[in-house]
Amino acid sequence: MKLQDAMKKAVGMFGADVIGERRLFCILDDFLSFDEYPAMKQAMRVFSRRSIGRDLLCRGTEREGYLKSASEAKRSLAVSSAIRREFADYAIDCVSYALGHLESVDEPLDHGFDAAADLSRADEGDAYLQLIMGEKCFYGDGLPQDYAEALSWYRKAADQGDAGAEFCLGWMYENGLGVTRDCAEALKWYRLAADQDYAEAENSLGELYRGGLGTPQDYGEAVRWFYRAARQGNADAENSLGTMYAGGFGVLRDYSEALKWYLRAAAKHHPTARYNLGCLCEHGLGTPRDDAKALSLFRLAAADGEPDAKKKLEFLSRLDEPRQQRMGWAGRLIHAFGLGGK
């Protein structure tokens, strides 16, 4: 089965929203052998990880506007996944085909990597292939999973200024994979990638400043980096900005502004943003109180694995009748939505 056919099958079985969900990679892997499409394996992994599908869906499905967004997505995918542009074009064209915006797709003449040749070129200093070798070692993709080896390849590419490798190196230092955890070192590499407008690195810098990891805690600086990432449509950063405004961290508390950022992230199917948006609706903060919408958002977030949303639904379902009545809306909606109330 070709990638475009697998993509269309996924949309047929699970609906168009699957394009924006992280499970898409696993679904496609079930339908076809990614071993036959090594470049696509890299491309679709990054496609899911960077929420490119969510961005495409949230910009509308009208054909002309969609195809303009798809063109931007091709550039973004080529840069962020470090694959040849023809492979990025093919991956996005497969999505467009599955959504009915293209009648056919031209498959690349070759499917990706030649392991022996690529290793040789990586050893000779090809930064793009050094990054790819790092990814292969990190995920155990055609090579034994080895975080220390992945770190070594990422460093070689990062030393040549590759933004994707700089981000990966920072992430491994932050999480202590293949190296002793060192958030200050992570901060250094994230900043280098962020200086090249790498959105994930900008968001990660915001997280480090917010948590005081590797640097003194600085909410104002966190907000600045979240803004930079959100400007590029990064859903994690949009959700984090919402949280900063809701809590008054580094900015004046402003629930209307929090609502704006949560809405942007939730439109990209961000589970935590949906939960946070539900909380604003539940309490009437920045928006009129809307109990039904709150519960609907909690359920959507829980379905996508958001742990706080699951706890919220479990809490509501276990309330006894007197407490349900005291909470008012919770009791009515538990019965209405079948969440276990008696």
mmCIF file of C-alpha atoms in Angstrom:
data_model
loop_
_atom_site.group_PDB
_atom_site.id
_atom_site.type_symbol
_atom_site.label_atom_id
_atom_site.label_comp_id
_atom_site.label_asym_id
_atom_site.label_seq_id
_atom_site.Cartn_x
_atom_site.Cartn_y
_atom_site.Cartn_z
ATOM 1 C CA MET A 1 0.000 0.000 0.000
ATOM 2 C CA LYS A 2 1.286 3.438 -0.921
ATOM 3 C CA LEU A 3 1.458 6.229 1.634
ATOM 4 C CA GLN A 4 -1.301 8.261 -0.016
ATOM 5 C CA ASP A 5 -3.624 5.233 0.064
ATOM 6 C CA ALA A 6 -2.791 4.543 3.700
ATOM 7 C CA MET A 7 -3.516 8.184 4.533
ATOM 8 C CA LYS A 8 -6.865 8.061 2.733
ATOM 9 C CA LYS A 9 -7.765 4.828 4.522
ATOM 10 C CA ALA A 10 -6.967 6.442 7.880
ATOM 11 C CA VAL A 11 -9.218 9.416 7.118
ATOM 12 C CA GLY A 12 -11.967 7.080 5.900
ATOM 13 C CA MET A 13 -11.856 5.035 9.092
ATOM 14 C CA PHE A 14 -11.284 7.727 11.707
ATOM 15 C CA GLY A 15 -12.419 10.982 10.080
ATOM 16 C CA ALA A 16 -10.465 14.048 8.948
ATOM 17 C CA ASP A 17 -9.513 14.974 12.531
ATOM 18 C CA VAL A 18 -7.083 12.042 12.620
ATOM 19 C CA ILE A 19 -4.739 14.179 10.490
ATOM 20 C CA GLY A 20 -4.215 16.401 13.521
ATOM 21 C CA GLU A 21 -3.792 13.594 16.056
ATOM 22 C CA ARG A 22 -0.540 12.098 17.260
ATOM 23 C CA ARG A 23 -1.849 8.581 16.753
ATOM 24 C CA LEU A 24 -1.721 9.119 12.977
ATOM 25 C CA PHE A 25 1.878 7.900 12.847
ATOM 26 C CA CYS A 26 0.968 4.593 14.534
ATOM 27 C CA ILE A 27 -2.103 4.132 12.339
ATOM 28 C CA LEU A 28 -0.064 4.601 9.172
ATOM 29 C CA ASP A 29 2.598 2.254 10.497
ATOM 30 C CA ASP A 30 -0.096 -0.406 10.865
ATOM 31 C CA PHE A 31 -1.315 0.093 7.287
ATOM 32 C CA LEU A 32 2.053 0.034 5.540
ATOM 33 C CA SER A 33 5.641 -0.838 6.273
ATOM 34 C CA PHE A 34 7.538 2.332 7.073
ATOM 35 C CA ASP A 35 10.689 0.276 6.532
ATOM 36 C CA GLU A 36 9.943 0.717 2.828
ATOM 37 C CA TYR A 37 9.521 4.472 3.305
ATOM 38 C CA PRO A 38 12.382 5.562 5.586
ATOM 39 C CA ALA A 39 12.110 9.229 4.600
ATOM 40 C CA MET A 40 8.372 9.152 5.210
ATOM 41 C CA LYS A 41 8.896 7.571 8.602
ATOM 42 C CA GLN A 42 10.996 10.570 9.583
ATOM 43 C CA ALA A 43 8.607 13.016 7.942
ATOM 44 C CA MET A 44 5.414 11.655 9.511
ATOM 45 C CA ARG A 45 7.003 11.355 12.937
ATOM 46 C CA VAL A 46 7.837 15.074 12.828
ATOM 47 C CA PHE A 47 4.474 15.864 11.185
ATOM 48 C CA SER A 48 2.724 14.448 14.263
ATOM 49 C CA ARG A 49 5.201 15.730 16.834
ATOM 50 C CA ARG A 50 5.076 19.344 15.603
ATOM 51 C CA SER A 51 1.276 19.338 15.168
ATOM 52 C CA ILE A 52 1.534 20.286 11.490
ATOM 53 C CA GLY A 53 -1.684 18.391 10.791
ATOM 54 C CA ARG A 54 -3.503 20.354 13.479
ATOM 55 C CA ASP A 55 -2.350 23.597 11.890
ATOM 56 C CA LEU A 56 -3.628 22.493 8.492
ATOM 57 C CA LEU A 57 -7.039 21.535 9.837
ATOM 58 C CA CYS A 58 -7.542 24.661 11.928
ATOM 59 C CA ARG A 59 -6.918 26.933 8.930
ATOM 60 C CA GLY A 60 -10.022 25.663 7.203
ATOM 61 C CA THR A 61 -10.870 23.178 4.497
ATOM 62 C CA GLU A 62 -11.827 25.550 1.655
ATOM 63 C CA ARG A 63 -9.650 24.371 -1.220
ATOM 64 C CA GLU A 64 -7.772 27.521 -2.234
ATOM 65 C CA GLY A 65 -6.983 28.577 1.324
ATOM 66 C CA TYR A 66 -6.094 25.029 2.300
ATOM 67 C CA LEU A 67 -3.619 24.578 -0.557
ATOM 68 C CA LYS A 68 -1.882 27.818 0.440
ATOM 69 C CA SER A 69 -1.539 26.485 3.972
ATOM 70 C CA ALA A 70 -0.307 23.163 2.578
ATOM 71 C CA SER A 71 2.460 24.986 0.712
ATOM 72 C CA GLU A 72 3.608 26.572 3.966
ATOM 73 C CA ALA A 73 3.412 23.177 5.683
ATOM 74 C CA LYS A 74 5.754 21.671 3.090
ATOM 75 C CA ARG A 75 8.424 24.222 3.882
ATOM 76 C CA SER A 76 7.948 23.769 7.618
ATOM 77 C CA LEU A 77 8.142 19.981 7.392
ATOM 78 C CA ALA A 78 11.245 20.009 5.192
ATOM 79 C CA VAL A 79 13.095 22.265 7.645
ATOM 80 C CA SER A 80 11.939 20.631 10.877
ATOM 81 C CA SER A 81 12.381 17.014 9.770
ATOM 82 C CA ALA A 82 15.653 17.541 7.902
ATOM 83 C CA ILE A 83 14.490 15.555 4.882
ATOM 84 C CA ARG A 84 14.774 16.434 1.222
ATOM 85 C CA ARG A 85 12.103 18.851 0.050
ATOM 86 C CA GLU A 86 10.647 16.333 -2.400
ATOM 87 C CA PHE A 87 9.844 13.990 0.496
ATOM 88 C CA ALA A 88 8.196 16.777 2.520
ATOM 89 C CA ASP A 89 6.153 17.742 -0.548
ATOM 90 C CA TYR A 90 5.058 14.148 -0.996
ATOM 91 C CA ALA A 91 4.029 13.760 2.655
ATOM 92 C CA ILE A 92 1.839 16.875 2.602
ATOM 93 C CA ASP A 93 0.438 15.962 -0.823
ATOM 94 C CA CYS A 94 -0.651 12.621 0.654
ATOM 95 C CA VAL A 95 -2.564 14.515 3.352
ATOM 96 C CA SER A 96 -4.162 16.764 0.717
ATOM 97 C CA TYR A 97 -5.127 13.690 -1.311
ATOM 98 C CA ALA A 98 -6.687 12.026 1.717
ATOM 99 C CA LEU A 99 -8.736 15.165 2.436
ATOM 100 C CA GLY A 100 -9.941 15.353 -1.170
ATOM 101 C CA HIS A 101 -7.984 18.412 -2.275
ATOM 102 C CA LEU A 102 -5.814 16.545 -4.809
ATOM 103 C CA GLU A 103 -6.963 13.921 -7.290
ATOM 104 C CA SER A 104 -3.611 12.149 -7.520
ATOM 105 C CA VAL A 105 -0.138 12.217 -5.997
ATOM 106 C CA ASP A 106 3.241 11.732 -7.641
ATOM 107 C CA GLU A 107 5.412 9.397 -5.596
ATOM 108 C CA PRO A 108 9.164 10.195 -5.339
ATOM 109 C CA LEU A 109 11.453 8.054 -7.472
ATOM 110 C CA ASP A 110 13.219 6.744 -4.380
ATOM 111 C CA HIS A 111 11.964 6.286 -0.847
ATOM 112 C CA GLY A 112 14.724 7.716 1.270
ATOM 113 C CA PHE A 113 17.920 6.580 2.815
ATOM 114 C CA ASP A 114 20.740 4.252 1.904
ATOM 115 C CA ALA A 115 22.074 3.292 5.329
ATOM 116 C CA ALA A 116 25.650 2.511 4.280
ATOM 117 C CA ALA A 117 25.982 5.533 2.019
ATOM 118 C CA ASP A 118 24.338 7.843 4.546
ATOM 119 C CA LEU A 119 26.611 6.674 7.357
ATOM 120 C CA SER A 120 29.627 7.345 5.166
ATOM 121 C CA ARG A 121 28.406 10.836 4.269
ATOM 122 C CA ALA A 122 27.540 11.575 7.909
ATOM 123 C CA ASP A 123 31.054 10.564 8.931
ATOM 124 C CA GLU A 124 32.353 12.961 6.290
ATOM 125 C CA GLY A 125 30.478 15.859 7.895
ATOM 126 C CA ASP A 126 27.046 16.065 6.229
ATOM 127 C CA ALA A 127 25.003 17.854 8.956
ATOM 128 C CA TYR A 128 21.654 16.769 7.521
ATOM 129 C CA LEU A 129 22.638 13.109 7.640
ATOM 130 C CA GLN A 130 24.235 13.503 11.059
ATOM 131 C CA LEU A 131 20.850 14.654 12.329
ATOM 132 C CA ILE A 132 19.175 11.707 10.622
ATOM 133 C CA MET A 133 21.663 9.282 12.170
ATOM 134 C CA GLY A 134 20.902 10.835 15.551
ATOM 135 C CA GLU A 135 17.182 10.256 14.995
ATOM 136 C CA LYS A 136 17.789 6.666 13.959
ATOM 137 C CA CYS A 137 19.822 5.975 17.089
ATOM 138 C CA PHE A 138 17.321 7.773 19.301
ATOM 139 C CA TYR A 139 14.290 5.843 18.038
ATOM 140 C CA GLY A 140 16.040 2.553 17.277
ATOM 141 C CA ASP A 141 15.050 2.990 13.647
ATOM 142 C CA GLY A 142 17.193 0.534 11.640
ATOM 143 C CA LEU A 143 19.913 0.796 14.277
ATOM 144 C CA PRO A 144 20.046 -0.296 17.926
ATOM 145 C CA GLN A 145 18.469 2.322 20.195
ATOM 146 C CA ASP A 146 21.371 4.117 21.831
ATOM 147 C CA TYR A 147 20.827 7.527 23.454
ATOM 148 C CA ALA A 148 24.545 8.174 23.915
ATOM 149 C CA GLU A 149 25.166 7.499 20.221
ATOM 150 C CA ALA A 150 22.206 9.685 19.285
ATOM 151 C CA LEU A 151 23.632 12.462 21.427
ATOM 152 C CA SER A 152 26.973 12.136 19.647
ATOM 153 C CA TRP A 153 25.378 12.515 16.206
ATOM 154 C CA TYR A 154 23.174 15.400 17.305
ATOM 155 C CA ARG A 155 26.236 17.190 18.670
ATOM 156 C CA LYS A 156 28.093 16.822 15.383
ATOM 157 C CA ALA A 157 25.190 18.364 13.472
ATOM 158 C CA ALA A 158 24.586 21.017 16.140
ATOM 159 C CA ASP A 159 28.243 22.064 16.013
ATOM 160 C CA GLN A 160 27.557 22.941 12.374
ATOM 161 C CA GLY A 161 24.594 25.118 13.346
ATOM 162 C CA ASP A 162 21.737 22.756 12.463
ATOM 163 C CA ALA A 163 18.733 24.135 14.397
ATOM 164 C CA GLY A 164 16.935 20.786 14.596
ATOM 165 C CA ALA A 165 20.012 19.126 16.061
ATOM 166 C CA GLU A 166 20.507 21.981 18.523
ATOM 167 C CA PHE A 167 16.957 21.488 19.739
ATOM 168 C CA CYS A 168 17.377 17.699 20.019
ATOM 169 C CA LEU A 169 20.611 18.148 21.935
ATOM 170 C CA GLY A 170 18.919 20.548 24.336
ATOM 171 C CA TRP A 171 16.022 18.155 24.832
ATOM 172 C CA MET A 172 18.368 15.290 25.692
ATOM 173 C CA TYR A 173 20.222 17.420 28.234
ATOM 174 C CA GLU A 174 16.945 18.573 29.756
ATOM 175 C CA ASN A 175 15.695 15.006 30.113
ATOM 176 C CA GLY A 176 18.997 13.304 30.950
ATOM 177 C CA LEU A 177 18.981 10.899 28.009
ATOM 178 C CA GLY A 178 22.427 9.630 27.055
ATOM 179 C CA VAL A 179 23.949 12.237 29.341
ATOM 180 C CA THR A 180 23.666 13.531 32.903
ATOM 181 C CA ARG A 181 20.717 15.896 33.173
ATOM 182 C CA ASP A 182 21.895 19.502 32.846
ATOM 183 C CA CYS A 183 19.197 22.135 32.320
ATOM 184 C CA ALA A 184 21.745 24.930 32.007
ATOM 185 C CA GLU A 185 23.307 23.092 29.066
ATOM 186 C CA ALA A 186 19.834 22.463 27.658
ATOM 187 C CA LEU A 187 19.124 26.184 27.900
ATOM 188 C CA LYS A 188 22.258 26.941 25.891
ATOM 189 C CA TRP A 189 21.313 24.647 23.017
ATOM 190 C CA TYR A 190 17.666 25.686 23.010
ATOM 191 C CA ARG A 191 18.720 29.320 22.715
ATOM 192 C CA LEU A 192 20.941 28.557 19.743
ATOM 193 C CA ALA A 193 18.031 26.852 17.971
ATOM 194 C CA ALA A 194 15.604 29.589 19.023
ATOM 195 C CA ASP A 195 17.912 32.193 17.515
ATOM 196 C CA GLN A 196 17.087 30.479 14.215
ATOM 197 C CA ASP A 197 13.337 30.807 14.935
ATOM 198 C CA TYR A 198 12.921 27.111 15.785
ATOM 199 C CA ALA A 199 9.494 27.177 17.435
ATOM 200 C CA GLU A 200 9.895 24.076 19.604
ATOM 201 C CA ALA A 201 13.104 25.485 21.049
ATOM 202 C CA GLU A 202 11.417 28.815 21.762
ATOM 203 C CA ASN A 203 8.654 26.998 23.626
ATOM 204 C CA SER A 204 11.182 24.906 25.550
ATOM 205 C CA LEU A 205 13.039 28.052 26.609
ATOM 206 C CA GLY A 206 9.767 29.400 27.943
ATOM 207 C CA GLU A 207 9.280 26.229 29.967
ATOM 208 C CA LEU A 208 12.772 26.438 31.472
ATOM 209 C CA TYR A 209 12.334 30.087 32.462
ATOM 210 C CA ARG A 210 8.879 29.391 33.874
ATOM 211 C CA GLY A 211 10.173 26.516 35.984
ATOM 212 C CA GLY A 212 13.497 28.089 36.951
ATOM 213 C CA LEU A 213 15.360 25.156 35.408
ATOM 214 C CA GLY A 214 18.979 25.860 34.528
ATOM 215 C CA THR A 215 18.319 29.558 35.099
ATOM 216 C CA PRO A 216 16.652 31.756 37.730
ATOM 217 C CA GLN A 217 12.882 31.669 37.444
ATOM 218 C CA ASP A 218 11.716 34.552 35.258
ATOM 219 C CA TYR A 219 8.050 34.645 34.258
ATOM 220 C CA GLY A 220 8.527 37.708 32.070
ATOM 221 C CA GLU A 221 11.198 35.957 30.031
ATOM 222 C CA ALA A 222 9.028 32.845 29.859
ATOM 223 C CA VAL A 223 6.156 34.877 28.411
ATOM 224 C CA ARG A 224 8.503 36.431 25.846
ATOM 225 C CA TRP A 225 9.618 33.029 24.543
ATOM 226 C CA PHE A 226 6.106 31.600 24.604
ATOM 227 C CA TYR A 227 4.989 34.549 22.475
ATOM 228 C CA ARG A 228 7.732 33.887 19.954
ATOM 229 C CA ALA A 229 6.751 30.240 19.622
ATOM 230 C CA ALA A 230 3.012 31.007 19.584
ATOM 231 C CA ARG A 231 3.604 33.507 16.799
ATOM 232 C CA GLN A 232 4.600 30.507 14.691
ATOM 233 C CA GLY A 233 1.475 28.605 15.691
ATOM 234 C CA ASN A 234 3.053 26.309 18.288
ATOM 235 C CA ALA A 235 0.073 24.879 20.202
ATOM 236 C CA ASP A 236 2.053 24.097 23.364
ATOM 237 C CA ALA A 237 3.177 27.725 23.565
ATOM 238 C CA GLU A 238 -0.337 29.007 22.912
ATOM 239 C CA ASN A 239 -1.634 26.896 25.793
ATOM 240 C CA SER A 240 1.191 28.055 28.042
ATOM 241 C CA LEU A 241 0.462 31.694 27.248
ATOM 242 C CA GLY A 242 -3.129 31.080 28.242
ATOM 243 C CA THR A 243 -1.933 29.695 31.560
ATOM 244 C CA MET A 244 0.368 32.660 32.162
ATOM 245 C CA TYR A 245 -2.529 35.082 31.613
ATOM 246 C CA ALA A 246 -4.954 33.001 33.682
ATOM 247 C CA GLY A 247 -2.527 32.913 36.593
ATOM 248 C CA GLY A 248 -1.058 36.385 36.215
ATOM 249 C CA PHE A 249 2.470 35.038 35.807
ATOM 250 C CA GLY A 250 4.741 37.641 34.200
ATOM 251 C CA VAL A 251 1.680 39.537 32.950
ATOM 252 C CA LEU A 252 -1.413 41.094 34.487
ATOM 253 C CA ARG A 253 -4.085 38.472 35.049
ATOM 254 C CA ASP A 254 -6.455 38.649 32.107
ATOM 255 C CA TYR A 255 -8.966 35.853 31.610
ATOM 256 C CA SER A 256 -10.091 37.216 28.245
ATOM 257 C CA GLU A 257 -6.527 37.005 26.973
ATOM 258 C CA ALA A 258 -6.179 33.537 28.496
ATOM 259 C CA LEU A 259 -9.355 32.517 26.682
ATOM 260 C CA LYS A 260 -7.930 33.764 23.366
ATOM 261 C CA TRP A 261 -4.788 31.654 23.628
ATOM 262 C CA TYR A 262 -6.578 28.568 24.924
ATOM 263 C CA LEU A 263 -8.995 28.817 22.004
ATOM 264 C CA ARG A 264 -6.126 28.937 19.512
ATOM 265 C CA ALA A 265 -4.476 25.866 20.988
ATOM 266 C CA ALA A 266 -7.763 24.004 21.455
ATOM 267 C CA ALA A 267 -8.590 24.592 17.783
ATOM 268 C CA LYS A 268 -5.508 22.459 17.080
ATOM 269 C CA HIS A 269 -6.900 19.659 19.272
ATOM 270 C CA HIS A 270 -4.454 20.391 22.126
ATOM 271 C CA PRO A 271 -5.793 18.258 25.023
ATOM 272 C CA THR A 272 -4.555 20.437 27.886
ATOM 273 C CA ALA A 273 -5.839 23.592 26.205
ATOM 274 C CA ARG A 274 -9.251 21.972 25.853
ATOM 275 C CA TYR A 275 -9.222 21.139 29.565
ATOM 276 C CA ASN A 276 -8.108 24.652 30.514
ATOM 277 C CA LEU A 277 -10.762 26.143 28.258
ATOM 278 C CA GLY A 278 -13.316 23.916 29.959
ATOM 279 C CA CYS A 279 -12.261 25.313 33.339
ATOM 280 C CA LEU A 280 -12.851 28.882 32.123
ATOM 281 C CA CYS A 281 -16.296 27.892 30.832
ATOM 282 C CA GLU A 282 -17.076 26.054 34.073
ATOM 283 C CA HIS A 283 -16.354 29.097 36.229
ATOM 284 C CA GLY A 284 -17.375 31.850 33.805
ATOM 285 C CA LEU A 285 -13.894 33.380 33.583
ATOM 286 C CA GLY A 286 -13.326 35.516 30.486
ATOM 287 C CA THR A 287 -16.483 34.068 28.955
ATOM 288 C CA PRO A 288 -20.095 33.526 30.041
ATOM 289 C CA ARG A 289 -20.496 30.439 32.188
ATOM 290 C CA ASP A 290 -21.454 27.499 29.995
ATOM 291 C CA ASP A 291 -21.776 24.235 31.870
ATOM 292 C CA ALA A 292 -22.578 22.060 28.864
ATOM 293 C CA LYS A 293 -19.614 23.387 26.901
ATOM 294 C CA ALA A 294 -17.331 22.877 29.888
ATOM 295 C CA LEU A 295 -18.289 19.238 30.218
ATOM 296 C CA SER A 296 -17.967 18.696 26.472
ATOM 297 C CA LEU A 297 -14.430 20.101 26.546
ATOM 298 C CA PHE A 298 -13.518 17.943 29.543
ATOM 299 C CA ARG A 299 -14.703 14.868 27.675
ATOM 300 C CA LEU A 300 -12.744 15.772 24.521
ATOM 301 C CA ALA A 301 -9.601 16.388 26.557
ATOM 302 C CA ALA A 302 -10.022 13.147 28.503
ATOM 303 C CA ALA A 303 -10.479 11.196 25.273
ATOM 304 C CA ASP A 304 -7.084 12.520 24.143
ATOM 305 C CA GLY A 305 -5.439 11.377 27.369
ATOM 306 C CA GLU A 306 -5.374 14.604 29.390
ATOM 307 C CA PRO A 307 -5.012 13.320 33.000
ATOM 308 C CA ASP A 308 -6.628 16.298 34.755
ATOM 309 C CA ALA A 309 -9.670 16.012 32.508
ATOM 310 C CA LYS A 310 -9.972 12.335 33.374
ATOM 311 C CA LYS A 311 -9.814 13.193 37.072
ATOM 312 C CA LYS A 312 -12.448 15.879 36.623
ATOM 313 C CA LEU A 313 -14.872 13.459 34.950
ATOM 314 C CA GLU A 314 -14.163 10.784 37.542
ATOM 315 C CA PHE A 315 -14.828 13.286 40.322
ATOM 316 C CA LEU A 316 -18.116 14.367 38.790
ATOM 317 C CA SER A 317 -19.264 10.798 38.245
ATOM 318 C CA ARG A 318 -18.688 9.867 41.901
ATOM 319 C CA LEU A 319 -20.588 12.689 43.533
ATOM 320 C CA ASP A 320 -23.471 11.549 45.688
ATOM 321 C CA GLU A 321 -26.898 13.024 44.968
ATOM 322 C CA PRO A 322 -26.855 15.744 47.689
ATOM 323 C CA ARG A 323 -23.447 16.967 46.540
ATOM 324 C CA GLN A 324 -24.558 16.878 42.913
ATOM 325 C CA GLN A 325 -27.489 19.084 43.876
ATOM 326 C CA ARG A 326 -25.213 21.482 45.754
ATOM 327 C CA MET A 327 -22.994 21.746 42.694
ATOM 328 C CA GLY A 328 -26.081 22.278 40.572
ATOM 329 C CA TRP A 329 -24.879 21.985 36.998
ATOM 330 C CA ALA A 330 -22.639 18.978 37.647
ATOM 331 C CA GLY A 331 -25.497 16.748 38.729
ATOM 332 C CA ARG A 332 -27.680 17.682 35.786
ATOM 333 C CA LEU A 333 -24.928 17.139 33.258
ATOM 334 C CA ILE A 334 -23.748 13.872 34.750
ATOM 335 C CA HIS A 335 -27.189 12.424 34.105
ATOM 336 C CA ALA A 336 -27.518 14.104 30.733
ATOM 337 C CA PHE A 337 -24.185 12.781 29.432
ATOM 338 C CA GLY A 338 -24.304 9.400 31.151
ATOM 339 C CA LEU A 339 -21.194 9.845 33.248
ATOM 340 C CA GLY A 340 -22.328 7.514 35.978
ATOM 341 C CA GLY A 341 -24.671 9.603 38.152
ATOM 342 C CA LYS A 342 -27.575 7.781 39.662
#
